[in-house]
Coordinates of C-alpha atoms and ligand atoms in Angstrom, one line a residue:
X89 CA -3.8 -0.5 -31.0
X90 CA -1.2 2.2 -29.7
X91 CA 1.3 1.9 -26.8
X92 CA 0.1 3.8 -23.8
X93 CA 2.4 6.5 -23.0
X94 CA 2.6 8.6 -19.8
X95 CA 0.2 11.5 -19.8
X96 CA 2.2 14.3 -19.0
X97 CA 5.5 15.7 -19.7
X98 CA 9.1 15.9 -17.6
X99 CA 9.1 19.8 -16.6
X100 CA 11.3 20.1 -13.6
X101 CA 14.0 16.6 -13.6
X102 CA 15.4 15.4 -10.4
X103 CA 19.1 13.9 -10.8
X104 CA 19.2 9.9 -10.3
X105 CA 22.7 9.2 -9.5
X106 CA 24.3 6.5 -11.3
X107 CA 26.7 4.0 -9.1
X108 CA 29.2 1.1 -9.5
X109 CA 28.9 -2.3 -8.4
X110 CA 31.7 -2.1 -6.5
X111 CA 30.3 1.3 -4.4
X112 CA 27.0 -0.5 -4.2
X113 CA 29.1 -3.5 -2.0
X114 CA 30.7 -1.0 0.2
X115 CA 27.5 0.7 0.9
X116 CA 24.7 -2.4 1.6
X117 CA 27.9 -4.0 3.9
X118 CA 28.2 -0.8 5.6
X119 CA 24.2 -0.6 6.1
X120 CA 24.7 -4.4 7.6
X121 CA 22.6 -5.6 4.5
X122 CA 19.3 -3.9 5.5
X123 CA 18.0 -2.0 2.6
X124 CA 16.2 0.8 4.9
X125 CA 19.6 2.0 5.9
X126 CA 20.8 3.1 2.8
X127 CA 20.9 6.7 1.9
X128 CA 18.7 7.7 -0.8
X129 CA 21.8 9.0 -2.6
X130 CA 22.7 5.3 -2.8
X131 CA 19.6 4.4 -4.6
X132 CA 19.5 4.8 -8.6
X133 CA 16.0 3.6 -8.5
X134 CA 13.5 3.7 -5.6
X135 CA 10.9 0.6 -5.0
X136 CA 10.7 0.9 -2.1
X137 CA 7.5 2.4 -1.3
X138 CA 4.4 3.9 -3.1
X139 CA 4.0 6.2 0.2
X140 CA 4.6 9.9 -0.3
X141 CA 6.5 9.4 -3.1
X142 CA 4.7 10.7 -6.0
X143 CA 4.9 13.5 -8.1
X144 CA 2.5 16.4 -7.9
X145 CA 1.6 18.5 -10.8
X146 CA 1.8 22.3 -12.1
X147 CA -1.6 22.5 -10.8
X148 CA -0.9 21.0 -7.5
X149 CA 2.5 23.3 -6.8
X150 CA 0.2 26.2 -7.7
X151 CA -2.5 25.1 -5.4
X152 CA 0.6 25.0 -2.6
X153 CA 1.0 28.9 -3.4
X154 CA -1.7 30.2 -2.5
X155 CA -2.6 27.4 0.5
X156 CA -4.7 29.1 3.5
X157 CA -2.7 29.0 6.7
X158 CA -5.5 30.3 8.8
X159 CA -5.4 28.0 12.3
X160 CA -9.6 27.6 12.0
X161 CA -11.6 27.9 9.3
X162 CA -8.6 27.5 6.2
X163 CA -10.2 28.1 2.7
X164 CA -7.9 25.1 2.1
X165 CA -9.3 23.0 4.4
X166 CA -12.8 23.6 2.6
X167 CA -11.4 23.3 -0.8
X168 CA -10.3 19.7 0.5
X169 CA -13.9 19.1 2.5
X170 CA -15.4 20.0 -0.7
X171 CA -13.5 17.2 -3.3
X172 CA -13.8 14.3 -0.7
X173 CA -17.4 15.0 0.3
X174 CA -18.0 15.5 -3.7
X175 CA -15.8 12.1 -4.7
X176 CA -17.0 9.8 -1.5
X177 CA -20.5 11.7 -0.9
X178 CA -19.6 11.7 3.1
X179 CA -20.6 15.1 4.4
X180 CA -18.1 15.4 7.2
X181 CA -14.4 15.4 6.6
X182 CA -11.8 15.3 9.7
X183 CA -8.6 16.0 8.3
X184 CA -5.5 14.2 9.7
X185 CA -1.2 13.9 9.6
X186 CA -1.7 10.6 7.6
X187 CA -3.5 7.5 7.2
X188 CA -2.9 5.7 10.8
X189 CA -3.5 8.7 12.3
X190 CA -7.2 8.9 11.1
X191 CA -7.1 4.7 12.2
X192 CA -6.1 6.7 15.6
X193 CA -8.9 8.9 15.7
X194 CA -11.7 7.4 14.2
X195 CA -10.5 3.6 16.4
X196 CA -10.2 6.1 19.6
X197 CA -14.2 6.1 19.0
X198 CA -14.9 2.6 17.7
X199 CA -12.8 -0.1 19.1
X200 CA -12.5 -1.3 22.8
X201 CA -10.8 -4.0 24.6
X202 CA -12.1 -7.7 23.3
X203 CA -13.7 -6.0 19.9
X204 CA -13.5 -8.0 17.1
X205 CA -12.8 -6.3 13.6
X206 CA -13.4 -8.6 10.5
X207 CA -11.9 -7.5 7.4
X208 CA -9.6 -8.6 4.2
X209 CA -6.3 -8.9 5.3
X210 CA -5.8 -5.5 7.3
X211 CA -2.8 -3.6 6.5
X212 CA -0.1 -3.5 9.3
X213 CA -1.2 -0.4 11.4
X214 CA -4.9 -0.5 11.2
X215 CA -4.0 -4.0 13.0
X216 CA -1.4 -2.4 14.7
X217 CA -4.3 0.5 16.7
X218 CA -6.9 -2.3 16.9
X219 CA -4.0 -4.6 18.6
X220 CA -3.1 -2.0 20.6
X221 CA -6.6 -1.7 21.6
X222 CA -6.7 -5.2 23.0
X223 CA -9.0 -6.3 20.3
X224 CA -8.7 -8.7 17.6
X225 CA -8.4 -8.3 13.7
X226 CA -10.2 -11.0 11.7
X227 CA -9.0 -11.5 8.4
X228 CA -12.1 -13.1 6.1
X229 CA -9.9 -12.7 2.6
X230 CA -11.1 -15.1 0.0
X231 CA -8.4 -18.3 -0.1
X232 CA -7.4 -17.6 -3.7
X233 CA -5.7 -14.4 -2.7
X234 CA -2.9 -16.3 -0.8
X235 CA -2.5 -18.7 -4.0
X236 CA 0.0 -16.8 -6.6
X237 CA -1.0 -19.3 -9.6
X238 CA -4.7 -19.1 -8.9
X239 CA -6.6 -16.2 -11.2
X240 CA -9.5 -14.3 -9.6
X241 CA -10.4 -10.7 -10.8
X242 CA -11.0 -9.5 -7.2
X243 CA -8.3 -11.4 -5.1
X244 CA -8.8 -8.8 -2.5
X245 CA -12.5 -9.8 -2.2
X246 CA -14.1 -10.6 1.2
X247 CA -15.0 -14.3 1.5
X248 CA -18.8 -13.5 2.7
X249 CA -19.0 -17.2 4.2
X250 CA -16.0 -16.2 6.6
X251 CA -17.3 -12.6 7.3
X252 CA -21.0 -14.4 8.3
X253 CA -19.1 -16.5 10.3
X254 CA -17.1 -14.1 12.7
X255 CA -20.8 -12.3 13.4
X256 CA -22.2 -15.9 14.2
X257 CA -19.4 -16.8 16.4
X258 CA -19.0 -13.0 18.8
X259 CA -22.1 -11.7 18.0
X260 CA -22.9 -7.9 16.7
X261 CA -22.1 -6.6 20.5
X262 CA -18.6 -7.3 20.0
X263 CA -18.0 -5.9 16.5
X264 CA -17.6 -2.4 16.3
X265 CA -17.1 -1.8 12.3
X266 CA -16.0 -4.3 9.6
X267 CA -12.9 -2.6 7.6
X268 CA -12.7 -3.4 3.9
X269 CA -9.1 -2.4 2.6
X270 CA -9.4 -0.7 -0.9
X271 CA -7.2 -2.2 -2.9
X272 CA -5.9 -4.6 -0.9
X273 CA -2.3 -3.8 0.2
X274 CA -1.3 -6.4 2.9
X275 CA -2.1 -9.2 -0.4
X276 CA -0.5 -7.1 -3.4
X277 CA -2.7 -4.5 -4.3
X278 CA -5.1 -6.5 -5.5
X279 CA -8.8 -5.4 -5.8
X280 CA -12.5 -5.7 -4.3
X281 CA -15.3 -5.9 -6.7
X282 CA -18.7 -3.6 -6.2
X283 CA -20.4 -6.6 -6.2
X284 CA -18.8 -7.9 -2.6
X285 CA -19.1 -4.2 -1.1
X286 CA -22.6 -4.6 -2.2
X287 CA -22.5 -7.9 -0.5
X288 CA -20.7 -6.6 2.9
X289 CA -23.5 -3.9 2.9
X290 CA -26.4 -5.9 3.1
X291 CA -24.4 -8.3 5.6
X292 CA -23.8 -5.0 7.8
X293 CA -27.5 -4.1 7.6
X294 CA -28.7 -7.6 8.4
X295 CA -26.8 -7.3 11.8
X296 CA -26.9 -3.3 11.9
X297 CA -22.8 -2.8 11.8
X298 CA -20.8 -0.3 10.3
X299 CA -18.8 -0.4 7.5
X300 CA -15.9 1.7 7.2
X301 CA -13.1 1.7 4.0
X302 CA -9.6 1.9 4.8
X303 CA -9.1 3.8 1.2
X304 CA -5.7 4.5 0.5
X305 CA -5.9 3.2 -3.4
X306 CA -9.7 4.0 -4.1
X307 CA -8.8 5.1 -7.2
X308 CA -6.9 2.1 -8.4
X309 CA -9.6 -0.2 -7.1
X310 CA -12.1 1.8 -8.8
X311 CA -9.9 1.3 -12.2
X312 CA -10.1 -2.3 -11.6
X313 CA -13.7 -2.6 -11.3
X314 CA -14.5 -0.7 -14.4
X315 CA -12.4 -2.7 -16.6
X316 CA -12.7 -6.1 -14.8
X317 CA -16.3 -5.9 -13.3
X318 CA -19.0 -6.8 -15.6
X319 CA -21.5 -3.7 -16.1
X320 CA -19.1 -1.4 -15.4
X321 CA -17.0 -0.4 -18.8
X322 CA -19.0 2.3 -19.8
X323 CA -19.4 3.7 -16.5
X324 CA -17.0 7.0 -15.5
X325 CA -14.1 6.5 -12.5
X326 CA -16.3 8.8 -10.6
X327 CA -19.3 7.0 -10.9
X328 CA -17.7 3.9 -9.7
X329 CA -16.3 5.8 -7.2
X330 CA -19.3 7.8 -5.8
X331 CA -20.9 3.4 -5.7
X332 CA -18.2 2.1 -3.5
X333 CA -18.2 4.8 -1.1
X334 CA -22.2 4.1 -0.8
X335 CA -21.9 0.8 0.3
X336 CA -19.7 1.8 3.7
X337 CA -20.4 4.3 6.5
X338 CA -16.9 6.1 6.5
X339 CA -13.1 5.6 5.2
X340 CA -9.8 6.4 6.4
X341 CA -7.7 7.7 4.1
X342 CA -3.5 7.8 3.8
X343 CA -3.3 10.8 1.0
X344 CA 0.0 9.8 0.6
X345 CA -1.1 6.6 -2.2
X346 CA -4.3 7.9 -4.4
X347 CA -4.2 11.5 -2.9
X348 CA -0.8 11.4 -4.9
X349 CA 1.0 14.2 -2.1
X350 CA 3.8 13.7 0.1
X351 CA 1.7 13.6 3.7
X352 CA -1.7 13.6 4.9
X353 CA -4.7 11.7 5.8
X354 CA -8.0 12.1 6.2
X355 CA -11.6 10.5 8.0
X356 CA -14.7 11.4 6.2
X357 CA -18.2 10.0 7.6
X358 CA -21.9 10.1 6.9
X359 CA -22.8 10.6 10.6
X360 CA -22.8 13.6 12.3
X361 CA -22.8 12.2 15.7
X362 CA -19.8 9.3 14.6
X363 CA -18.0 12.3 13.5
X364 CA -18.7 14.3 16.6
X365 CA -17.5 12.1 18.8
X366 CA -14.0 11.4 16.3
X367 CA -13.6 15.5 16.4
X368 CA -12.6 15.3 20.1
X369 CA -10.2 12.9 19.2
X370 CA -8.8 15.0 16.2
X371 CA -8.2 17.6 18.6
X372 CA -6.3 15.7 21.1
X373 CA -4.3 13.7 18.9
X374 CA -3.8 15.6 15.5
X375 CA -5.3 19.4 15.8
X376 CA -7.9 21.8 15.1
X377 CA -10.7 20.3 12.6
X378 CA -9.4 22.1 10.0
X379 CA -6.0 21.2 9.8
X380 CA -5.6 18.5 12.2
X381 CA -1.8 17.9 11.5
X382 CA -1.8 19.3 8.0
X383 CA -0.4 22.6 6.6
X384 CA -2.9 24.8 4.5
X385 CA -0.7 24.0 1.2
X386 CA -0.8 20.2 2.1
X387 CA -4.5 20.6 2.0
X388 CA -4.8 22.4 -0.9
X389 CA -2.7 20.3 -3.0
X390 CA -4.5 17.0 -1.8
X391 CA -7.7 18.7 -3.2
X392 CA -6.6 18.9 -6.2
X393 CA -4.6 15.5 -6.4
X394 CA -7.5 13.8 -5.4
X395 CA -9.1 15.1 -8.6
X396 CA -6.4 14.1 -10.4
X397 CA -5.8 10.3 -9.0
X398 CA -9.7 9.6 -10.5
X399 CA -9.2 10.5 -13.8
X400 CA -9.2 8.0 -16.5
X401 CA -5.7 9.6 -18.2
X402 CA -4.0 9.2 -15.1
X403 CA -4.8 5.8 -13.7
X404 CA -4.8 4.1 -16.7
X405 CA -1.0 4.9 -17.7
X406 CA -0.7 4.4 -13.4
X407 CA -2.2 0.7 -13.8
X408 CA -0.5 -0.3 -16.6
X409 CA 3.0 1.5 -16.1
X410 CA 2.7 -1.2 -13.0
X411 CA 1.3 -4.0 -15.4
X412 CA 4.1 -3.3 -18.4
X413 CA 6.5 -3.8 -15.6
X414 CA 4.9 -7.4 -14.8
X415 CA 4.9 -8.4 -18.4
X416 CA 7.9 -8.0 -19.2
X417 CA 9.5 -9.9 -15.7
X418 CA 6.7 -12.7 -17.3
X419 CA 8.4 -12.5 -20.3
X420 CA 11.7 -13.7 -18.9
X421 CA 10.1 -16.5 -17.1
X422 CA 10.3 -14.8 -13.7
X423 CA 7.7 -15.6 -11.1
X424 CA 5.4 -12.7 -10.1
X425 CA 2.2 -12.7 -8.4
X426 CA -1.1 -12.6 -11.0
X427 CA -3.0 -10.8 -11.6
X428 CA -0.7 -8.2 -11.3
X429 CA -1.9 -5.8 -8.7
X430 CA -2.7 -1.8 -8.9
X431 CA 0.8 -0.1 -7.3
X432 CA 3.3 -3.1 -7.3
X433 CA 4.8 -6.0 -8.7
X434 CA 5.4 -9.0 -6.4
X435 CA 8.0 -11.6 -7.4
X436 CA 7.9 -15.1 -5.9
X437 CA 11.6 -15.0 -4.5
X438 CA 11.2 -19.2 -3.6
X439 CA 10.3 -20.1 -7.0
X440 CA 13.2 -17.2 -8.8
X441 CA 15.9 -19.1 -5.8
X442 CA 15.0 -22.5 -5.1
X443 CA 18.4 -23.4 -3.7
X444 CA 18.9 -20.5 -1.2
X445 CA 16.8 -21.7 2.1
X446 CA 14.1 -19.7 3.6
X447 CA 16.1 -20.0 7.2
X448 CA 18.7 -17.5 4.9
X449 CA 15.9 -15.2 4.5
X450 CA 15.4 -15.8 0.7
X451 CA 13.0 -12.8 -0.1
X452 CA 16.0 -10.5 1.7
X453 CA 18.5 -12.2 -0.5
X454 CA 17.0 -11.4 -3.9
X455 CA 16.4 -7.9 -3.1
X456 CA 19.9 -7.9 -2.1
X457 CA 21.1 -8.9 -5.2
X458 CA 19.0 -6.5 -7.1
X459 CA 20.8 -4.3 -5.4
X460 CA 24.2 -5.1 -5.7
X461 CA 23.3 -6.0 -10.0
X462 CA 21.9 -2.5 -10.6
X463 CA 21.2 0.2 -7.4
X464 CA 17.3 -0.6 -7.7
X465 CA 16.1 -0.7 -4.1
X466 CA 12.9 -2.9 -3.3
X467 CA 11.7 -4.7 -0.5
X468 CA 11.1 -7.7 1.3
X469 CA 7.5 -9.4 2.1
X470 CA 8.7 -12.4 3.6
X471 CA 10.7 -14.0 6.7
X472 CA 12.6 -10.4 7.9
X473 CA 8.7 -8.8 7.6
X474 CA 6.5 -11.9 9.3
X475 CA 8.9 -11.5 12.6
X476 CA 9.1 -14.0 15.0
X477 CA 5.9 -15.5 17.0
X478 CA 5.6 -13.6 20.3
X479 CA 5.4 -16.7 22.3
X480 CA 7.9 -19.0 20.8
X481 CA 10.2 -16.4 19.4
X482 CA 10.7 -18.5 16.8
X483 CA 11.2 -17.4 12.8
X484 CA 7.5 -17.2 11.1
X485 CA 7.8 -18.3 7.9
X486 CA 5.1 -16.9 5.4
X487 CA 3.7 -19.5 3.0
X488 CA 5.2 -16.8 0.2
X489 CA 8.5 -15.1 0.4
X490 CA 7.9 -11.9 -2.0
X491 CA 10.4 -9.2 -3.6
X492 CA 7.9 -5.9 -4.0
X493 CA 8.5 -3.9 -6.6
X494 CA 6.6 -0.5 -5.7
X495 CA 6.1 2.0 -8.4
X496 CA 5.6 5.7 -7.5
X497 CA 3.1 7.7 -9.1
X498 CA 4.4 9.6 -11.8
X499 CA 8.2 9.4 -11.2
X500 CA 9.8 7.2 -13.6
X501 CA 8.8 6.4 -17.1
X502 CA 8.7 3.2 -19.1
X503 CA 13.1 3.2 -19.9
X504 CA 13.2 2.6 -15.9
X505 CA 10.7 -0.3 -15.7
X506 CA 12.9 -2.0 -18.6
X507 CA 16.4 -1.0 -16.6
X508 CA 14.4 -2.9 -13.7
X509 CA 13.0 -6.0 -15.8
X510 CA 16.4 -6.0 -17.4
X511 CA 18.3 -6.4 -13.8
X512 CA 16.1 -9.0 -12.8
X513 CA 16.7 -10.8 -16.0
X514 CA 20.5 -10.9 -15.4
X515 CA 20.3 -12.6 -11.7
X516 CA 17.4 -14.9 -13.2
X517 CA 20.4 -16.0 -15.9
X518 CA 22.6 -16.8 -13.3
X519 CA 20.1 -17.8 -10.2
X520 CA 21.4 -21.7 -9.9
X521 CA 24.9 -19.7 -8.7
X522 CA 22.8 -18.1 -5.8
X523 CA 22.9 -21.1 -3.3
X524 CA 23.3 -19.4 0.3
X525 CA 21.4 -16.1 1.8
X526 CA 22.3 -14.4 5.3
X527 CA 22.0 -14.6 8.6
X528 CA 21.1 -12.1 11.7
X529 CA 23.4 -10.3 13.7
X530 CA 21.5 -7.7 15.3
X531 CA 17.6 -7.3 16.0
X532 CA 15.0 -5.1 18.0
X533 CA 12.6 -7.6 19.8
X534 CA 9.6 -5.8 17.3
X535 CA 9.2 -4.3 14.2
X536 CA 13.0 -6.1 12.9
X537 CA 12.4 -5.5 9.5
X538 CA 13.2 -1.9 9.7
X539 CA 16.5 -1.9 11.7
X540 CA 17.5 -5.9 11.7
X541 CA 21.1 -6.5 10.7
X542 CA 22.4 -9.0 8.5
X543 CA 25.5 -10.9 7.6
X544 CA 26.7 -12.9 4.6
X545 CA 26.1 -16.7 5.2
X546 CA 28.8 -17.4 2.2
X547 CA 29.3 -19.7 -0.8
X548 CA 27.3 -16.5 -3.3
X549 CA 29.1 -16.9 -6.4
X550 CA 29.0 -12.9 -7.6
Ligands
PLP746 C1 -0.2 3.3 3.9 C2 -1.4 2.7 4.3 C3 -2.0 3.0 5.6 C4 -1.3 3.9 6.6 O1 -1.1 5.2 6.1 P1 0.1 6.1 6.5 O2 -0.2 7.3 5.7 O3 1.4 5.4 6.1 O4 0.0 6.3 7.9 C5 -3.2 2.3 5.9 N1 -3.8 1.5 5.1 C6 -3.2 1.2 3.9 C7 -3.9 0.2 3.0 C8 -2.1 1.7 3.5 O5 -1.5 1.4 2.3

């Protein structure tokens, strides 16, 4: 068998700017050891995020040319309509700034005060808007998603036991939609198989609820089914894709993961009168139905990167780009999360530094050092992230403190994953020096990770 290799070619290069160690220490002190603070100029390579931060194609910059700007009734707009109602088989699309934006709009609808929305482990702002809403998010994951060691094929699977439960226990009154996250961010990407959509369909039907995907990586998760899934191998992306979307009522949508552009979001919907009722909304909060927050060029280039993103080519060298990364961190002995998931690698920073203590934020400490070793930014999923309990105001401590590495679509090629793996490989080599992380010095009462600032606790041999 051959080596995948990317498929496509570099045709316009942005500069990565090389640093020293010695820069890098002057720069993280300066931004009080928060890795959001840093300039990007800082960065050599960016894990941060897999938001926005892909690469479009020729065909995508070309679409941007000749975008529609027109205020009501963009060309652009339809082009976009067009793809998502052919690739989800929802008729009506309400386009949107980004993804919690359409959680906005289409929640504005749904959710009221003392609602209860079962899902798998919602990612932060569609529990943020149904928070905000004075009603409650019920995560119904299956247990082995929150066991690194465990295998499952479809960690991000809905345990149907705990989804039954929630409908036994507040009855169908009090539950507007049930949201199944596609992959599964808030547990590493990981995916849900056709079979439990099929399942959380009938469940829906059986107590006459609606079922609505938040689908930021539909294309990933529809990778996953069709070489994980049994039945599914010899079935097209698009297939697969066209069967998920049947087993829900709606999605929101972030464009910024699978529609592989900078900004944007979108709601599509089966029903007219759902949708109806969102487009007042849309209007408020966002704008006209067809831009609602989006330029004509945005639109036109999501068209056409939404084609793109459910292609074979393309998400197989996506998936295992992120999966040749994991390897070879497994081949060093490092511990990551398995199976690896569709747009990240997770380390398990407890098990890579056993002696600093979680009270030092040990997650924050290894992404510090991977830093400081080689200018690669990633980020924390642990202690910084979890905040503190509102009532106590007390640390929480997550049963896993992770290191994310998040790969961007089509921005770096195979050298960078082994630059990366290689960095990693020198603190694991030296990880019994590591013995102390850092402490607080500044933080906002919410929301810390983003603007918290940290000091050295001491004793780090460098
Ligand atoms: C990014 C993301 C969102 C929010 O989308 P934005 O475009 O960042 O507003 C919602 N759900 C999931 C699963 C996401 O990954």
């Amino acid at each position: 068998m051959l080596p995948y290799a990317e498929p496509y070619r570099i045709k316009m290069i942005e500069p990565m700017i090389p640093s020293e160690r010695s820069q890098r220490e002057q720069w993280i002190g300066d931004a009080r050891y928060n890795l959001f603070k840093l300039k990007s100029q800082q960065v050599f390579i960016d894990l941060l995020t897999d938001s926005g931060t892909g690469a479009m194609s020729q065909e995508q910059w070309s679409a941007m040319m000749s975008g529609d700007e027109s205020y009501a009734g963009s060309r652009s707009f339809e082009a976009m309509k067009e793809t998502v109602s052919e690739l989800t088989g929802y008729p009506h699309v309400l386009p949107t700034h980004q993804g919690r934006a359409a959680e906005n709009v289409l929640f504005s609808v749904l959710v009221k005060q003392g609602d209860v929305v079962p899902g798998n482990a919602h990612f932060d702002t569609t529990k943020g808007h149904i928070e905000f809403r004075k009603a409650k998010a019920v995560d119904c994951t299956v247990d082995e998603a929150h066991d690194t060691s465990a295998y499952h094929p479809f960690k991000g699977n809905l345990d149907m036991k705990k989804l039954e439960n929630v409908f036994q226990t507040h009855g169908k009154d009090r539950i507007p939609l049930i949201m199944v996250t596609l992959t599964c961010n808030s547990i590493g990407g990981q995916p849900v198989s056709l079979e439990n959509l099929k399942a959380v369909r009938e469940l829906a039907d059986r107590y006459g609820a609606t079922v609505i995907f938040d689908a930021a990586r539909f294309a990933e998760n529809a990778y996953f089914i069709k070489t994980r899934e049994e039945g599914y191998a010899d079935r097209s992306i698009r297939e697969i894709v066209l069967e998920m979307f049947s087993c829900a009522d709606g999605m929101t949508m972030s464009s910024k993961k699978d529609g592989i552009v900078n900004i944007g979001g979108f709601i599509a919907l089966n029903s007219e009168s759902l949708y109806r009722e969102a487009s007042m909304f849309n209007i408020l909060f966002e704008g006209y139905l067809t831009y609602g927050g989006m330029t004509g060029r945005d639109m036109a280039a999501l068209a056409q990167g939404l084609k793109e993103a459910t292609s074979w080519n393309y998400l197989e060298s996506r998936v295992r780009q992120v999966a040749y990364l994991g390897e070879q961190l497994k081949s060093k002995g490092i511990p990551v999360q398995e199976p690896f998931g569709g747009h990240a690698i997770f380390v398990d920073a407890k098990r890579f530094l056993p002696d600093v203590p979680v009270e030092e934020y040990v997650a924050q400490t290894l992404a510090l050092e991977l830093y400081l070793e080689s200018g690669v930014r990633a980020v924390e999923i642990g202690t910084l992230l979890a905040d503190r309990d509102p009532e106590t105001r007390e640390n929480r401590h997550p049963s896993l403190e992770m290191v994310r590495l998040t790969i961007p679509r089509r921005v770096y090629t195979r050298n960078h994953m082994d630059y990366v793996a290689a960095a990693l490989g020198n603190i694991f080599d030296r990880r019994s020096l590591i013995t102390s992380g850092y402490r607080i010095t500044y933080e906002p009462p919410l929301m810390r990770h983003f603007t918290v600032e940290l000091e050295k606790v001491g004793g780090n041999v460098q």
